[in-house]
Amino acid sequence: MSTFQNGFEECHLFDPQILHDLEFEDQKCASYKPEINLTDPGEGLKIRPLCISDFDKGYLSLLTHLTKVGDISREQFEERFQLMKSQPNLYYTVVVEDTFTHQVVGSATLVKEMHFIRQCASRGRIEDVVVNSSYQGKQLGKLLVDVLTLLSKKVGCYKVSLECLDKMVPFYSKFGYAKEEGQNYMCRRYIPK
Ligand code: 16G
């Protein structure tokens, strides 16, 4: 995985430099006890963009902690990864890796959507926030949401939103997310939950 393309390692979904350029300490929304941050998320842990090699590091099995994933072959995973990567600067999946076990233990995705409204504005959506239950209590979910919220501003979204269970509302409120008066989240499903 040492091939460089467009200035970043070919394996990454997006340029890792984008994370390094975030002014996390100055702009973070949450407080952390003990202190952790983007560059030091805890002993033996590392935050980075999703890599194509994360297929072998338990990324899909991590997602089963959130919802149904299905039986995805390596080929299907790689095809989807390359398709997402080929839309530059729209898909930002960030993972936490345990560098001792080489397993992905947390992840969240920022999707940037392009629109015509508001002078050709873009909006962000925070999706698929998940932390392996064995790593809960390490503030990793908080760190991931904080990082992606900052990133949404940095990449020029005029707003960022997410969907969550009632019990998660207090958690997301910490980052400035709020139910907007008169606005409802509506969904039509084509396959059962
Ligand atoms: C949660 C996720 C959402 C994801 C959905 C999947 C966050 C903040 N929200 O609502 O992004 O799409 O779960 O559930 O991570 P589903 O498979 O039942 O649609």
PDB file of N, CA, C and O and ligand atoms in Angstrom, residues 66-69 107-109 125-130 145 161-165 168 171-172 185 187 189 191-193, ligand 1:
ATOM      1  N   LEU A  66     -24.193  -1.731  14.293  1.00  0.00           N
ATOM      2  CA  LEU A  66     -25.137  -0.635  14.033  1.00  0.00           C
ATOM      3  C   LEU A  66     -26.413  -1.142  13.386  1.00  0.00           C
ATOM      4  O   LEU A  66     -27.520  -0.790  13.791  1.00  0.00           O
ATOM      5  N   THR A  67     -26.254  -1.973  12.343  1.00  0.00           N
ATOM      6  CA  THR A  67     -27.427  -2.442  11.592  1.00  0.00           C
ATOM      7  C   THR A  67     -27.056  -3.686  10.771  1.00  0.00           C
ATOM      8  O   THR A  67     -25.944  -4.196  10.881  1.00  0.00           O
ATOM      9  N   LYS A  68     -28.000  -4.127   9.944  1.00  0.00           N
ATOM     10  CA  LYS A  68     -27.728  -5.274   9.078  1.00  0.00           C
ATOM     11  C   LYS A  68     -26.674  -4.882   8.042  1.00  0.00           C
ATOM     12  O   LYS A  68     -26.723  -3.778   7.502  1.00  0.00           O
ATOM     13  N   VAL A  69     -25.768  -5.780   7.744  1.00  0.00           N
ATOM     14  CA  VAL A  69     -24.736  -5.500   6.746  1.00  0.00           C
ATOM     15  C   VAL A  69     -24.857  -6.456   5.551  1.00  0.00           C
ATOM     16  O   VAL A  69     -24.673  -6.046   4.408  1.00  0.00           O
ATOM     17  N   SER A 107     -16.071   3.763  13.790  1.00  0.00           N
ATOM     18  CA  SER A 107     -16.135   4.409  12.479  1.00  0.00           C
ATOM     19  C   SER A 107     -17.312   5.382  12.411  1.00  0.00           C
ATOM     20  O   SER A 107     -18.302   5.241  13.142  1.00  0.00           O
ATOM     21  N   ALA A 108     -17.212   6.345  11.524  1.00  0.00           N
ATOM     22  CA  ALA A 108     -18.315   7.259  11.221  1.00  0.00           C
ATOM     23  C   ALA A 108     -18.037   7.849   9.845  1.00  0.00           C
ATOM     24  O   ALA A 108     -16.881   7.911   9.407  1.00  0.00           O
ATOM     25  N   THR A 109     -19.106   8.248   9.180  1.00  0.00           N
ATOM     26  CA  THR A 109     -18.966   8.765   7.806  1.00  0.00           C
ATOM     27  C   THR A 109     -19.625  10.137   7.676  1.00  0.00           C
ATOM     28  O   THR A 109     -20.748  10.338   8.153  1.00  0.00           O
ATOM     29  N   ARG A 125     -24.042  15.103   5.852  1.00  0.00           N
ATOM     30  CA  ARG A 125     -24.807  14.147   6.664  1.00  0.00           C
ATOM     31  C   ARG A 125     -23.805  13.272   7.403  1.00  0.00           C
ATOM     32  O   ARG A 125     -22.882  12.739   6.784  1.00  0.00           O
ATOM     33  N   ILE A 126     -24.007  13.150   8.688  1.00  0.00           N
ATOM     34  CA  ILE A 126     -23.185  12.239   9.491  1.00  0.00           C
ATOM     35  C   ILE A 126     -23.921  10.905   9.529  1.00  0.00           C
ATOM     36  O   ILE A 126     -25.088  10.859   9.940  1.00  0.00           O
ATOM     37  N   GLU A 127     -23.257   9.861   9.103  1.00  0.00           N
ATOM     38  CA  GLU A 127     -23.890   8.553   8.973  1.00  0.00           C
ATOM     39  C   GLU A 127     -23.039   7.466   9.631  1.00  0.00           C
ATOM     40  O   GLU A 127     -21.814   7.603   9.741  1.00  0.00           O
ATOM     41  N   ASP A 128     -23.725   6.399   9.990  1.00  0.00           N
ATOM     42  CA  ASP A 128     -23.071   5.139  10.383  1.00  0.00           C
ATOM     43  C   ASP A 128     -21.996   5.325  11.462  1.00  0.00           C
ATOM     44  O   ASP A 128     -20.859   4.898  11.317  1.00  0.00           O
ATOM     45  N   VAL A 129     -22.418   5.984  12.522  1.00  0.00           N
ATOM     46  CA  VAL A 129     -21.524   6.159  13.670  1.00  0.00           C
ATOM     47  C   VAL A 129     -21.585   4.877  14.501  1.00  0.00           C
ATOM     48  O   VAL A 129     -22.665   4.486  14.959  1.00  0.00           O
ATOM     49  N   VAL A 130     -20.458   4.242  14.680  1.00  0.00           N
ATOM     50  CA  VAL A 130     -20.467   2.951  15.391  1.00  0.00           C
ATOM     51  C   VAL A 130     -19.142   2.724  16.117  1.00  0.00           C
ATOM     52  O   VAL A 130     -18.080   3.062  15.604  1.00  0.00           O
ATOM     53  N   VAL A 145     -17.584  11.907  16.134  1.00  0.00           N
ATOM     54  CA  VAL A 145     -18.616  12.883  15.753  1.00  0.00           C
ATOM     55  C   VAL A 145     -18.030  14.296  15.782  1.00  0.00           C
ATOM     56  O   VAL A 145     -18.309  15.119  14.899  1.00  0.00           O
ATOM     57  N   SER A 161     -26.403  17.317   9.206  1.00  0.00           N
ATOM     58  CA  SER A 161     -27.508  16.718   9.963  1.00  0.00           C
ATOM     59  C   SER A 161     -27.258  15.235  10.158  1.00  0.00           C
ATOM     60  O   SER A 161     -26.360  14.645   9.540  1.00  0.00           O
ATOM     61  N   LEU A 162     -28.067  14.637  11.008  1.00  0.00           N
ATOM     62  CA  LEU A 162     -27.981  13.192  11.251  1.00  0.00           C
ATOM     63  C   LEU A 162     -29.308  12.689  11.773  1.00  0.00           C
ATOM     64  O   LEU A 162     -30.158  13.471  12.211  1.00  0.00           O
ATOM     65  N   GLU A 163     -29.485  11.379  11.702  1.00  0.00           N
ATOM     66  CA  GLU A 163     -30.669  10.721  12.257  1.00  0.00           C
ATOM     67  C   GLU A 163     -30.227   9.880  13.436  1.00  0.00           C
ATOM     68  O   GLU A 163     -29.201   9.206  13.349  1.00  0.00           O
ATOM     69  N   CYS A 164     -31.011   9.921  14.509  1.00  0.00           N
ATOM     70  CA  CYS A 164     -30.622   9.098  15.654  1.00  0.00           C
ATOM     71  C   CYS A 164     -31.835   8.702  16.486  1.00  0.00           C
ATOM     72  O   CYS A 164     -32.919   9.274  16.346  1.00  0.00           O
ATOM     73  N   LEU A 165     -31.636   7.724  17.348  1.00  0.00           N
ATOM     74  CA  LEU A 165     -32.677   7.290  18.271  1.00  0.00           C
ATOM     75  C   LEU A 165     -32.912   8.376  19.321  1.00  0.00           C
ATOM     76  O   LEU A 165     -32.001   9.155  19.638  1.00  0.00           O
ATOM     77  N   MET A 168     -30.369   8.976  21.949  1.00  0.00           N
ATOM     78  CA  MET A 168     -29.081   9.562  21.555  1.00  0.00           C
ATOM     79  C   MET A 168     -29.138  11.080  21.395  1.00  0.00           C
ATOM     80  O   MET A 168     -28.111  11.720  21.152  1.00  0.00           O
ATOM     81  N   PHE A 171     -26.756  13.082  23.526  1.00  0.00           N
ATOM     82  CA  PHE A 171     -25.369  12.907  23.062  1.00  0.00           C
ATOM     83  C   PHE A 171     -25.070  13.862  21.897  1.00  0.00           C
ATOM     84  O   PHE A 171     -24.099  14.615  21.931  1.00  0.00           O
ATOM     85  N   TYR A 172     -25.940  13.841  20.878  1.00  0.00           N
ATOM     86  CA  TYR A 172     -25.660  14.666  19.700  1.00  0.00           C
ATOM     87  C   TYR A 172     -25.848  16.160  19.981  1.00  0.00           C
ATOM     88  O   TYR A 172     -25.256  17.007  19.296  1.00  0.00           O
ATOM     89  N   TYR A 185     -38.185  14.352  10.344  1.00  0.00           N
ATOM     90  CA  TYR A 185     -37.453  13.368   9.555  1.00  0.00           C
ATOM     91  C   TYR A 185     -38.459  12.327   9.090  1.00  0.00           C
ATOM     92  O   TYR A 185     -39.143  11.719   9.910  1.00  0.00           O
ATOM     93  N   CYS A 187     -39.264   8.924   6.420  1.00  0.00           N
ATOM     94  CA  CYS A 187     -38.532   7.872   5.732  1.00  0.00           C
ATOM     95  C   CYS A 187     -39.512   6.849   5.169  1.00  0.00           C
ATOM     96  O   CYS A 187     -40.481   6.494   5.841  1.00  0.00           O
ATOM     97  N   ARG A 189     -39.428   3.011   3.715  1.00  0.00           N
ATOM     98  CA  ARG A 189     -38.536   1.858   3.585  1.00  0.00           C
ATOM     99  C   ARG A 189     -39.025   0.895   2.522  1.00  0.00           C
ATOM    100  O   ARG A 189     -40.226   0.633   2.456  1.00  0.00           O
ATOM    101  N   ILE A 191     -37.319  -2.158   2.221  1.00  0.00           N
ATOM    102  CA  ILE A 191     -37.104  -3.472   2.830  1.00  0.00           C
ATOM    103  C   ILE A 191     -37.318  -3.276   4.336  1.00  0.00           C
ATOM    104  O   ILE A 191     -37.053  -2.195   4.852  1.00  0.00           O
ATOM    105  N   PRO A 192     -37.778  -4.317   5.039  1.00  0.00           N
ATOM    106  CA  PRO A 192     -38.068  -4.137   6.457  1.00  0.00           C
ATOM    107  C   PRO A 192     -36.817  -3.802   7.263  1.00  0.00           C
ATOM    108  O   PRO A 192     -35.718  -4.145   6.867  1.00  0.00           O
ATOM    109  N   LYS A 193     -37.048  -3.127   8.378  1.00  0.00           N
ATOM    110  CA  LYS A 193     -35.966  -2.728   9.288  1.00  0.00           C
ATOM    111  C   LYS A 193     -35.180  -3.932   9.777  1.00  0.00           C
ATOM    112  O   LYS A 193     -35.752  -4.966  10.007  1.00  0.00           O
TER     113      LYS A 193
HETATM  114  C1  16G B   1     -28.511   5.191  12.414  1.00  0.00           C
HETATM  115  C2  16G B   1     -27.389   5.964  11.773  1.00  0.00           C
HETATM  116  C3  16G B   1     -27.662   6.173  10.301  1.00  0.00           C
HETATM  117  C4  16G B   1     -27.819   4.824   9.650  1.00  0.00           C
HETATM  118  C5  16G B   1     -28.915   4.034  10.311  1.00  0.00           C
HETATM  119  C6  16G B   1     -28.965   2.631   9.779  1.00  0.00           C
HETATM  120  C7  16G B   1     -26.027   7.621  12.878  1.00  0.00           C
HETATM  121  C8  16G B   1     -25.948   8.992  13.465  1.00  0.00           C
HETATM  122  N1  16G B   1     -27.235   7.253  12.423  1.00  0.00           N
HETATM  123  O1  16G B   1     -29.679   5.924  12.384  1.00  0.00           O
HETATM  124  O2  16G B   1     -26.595   6.846   9.713  1.00  0.00           O
HETATM  125  O3  16G B   1     -28.107   5.009   8.264  1.00  0.00           O
HETATM  126  O4  16G B   1     -28.666   3.955  11.730  1.00  0.00           O
HETATM  127  O5  16G B   1     -30.106   1.979  10.247  1.00  0.00           O
HETATM  128  O6  16G B   1     -25.057   6.920  12.838  1.00  0.00           O
HETATM  129  P1  16G B   1     -31.083   1.223   9.236  1.00  0.00           P
HETATM  130  O7  16G B   1     -30.239   0.133   8.611  1.00  0.00           O
HETATM  131  O8  16G B   1     -32.157   0.692  10.084  1.00  0.00           O
HETATM  132  O9  16G B   1     -31.528   2.207   8.206  1.00  0.00           O
END
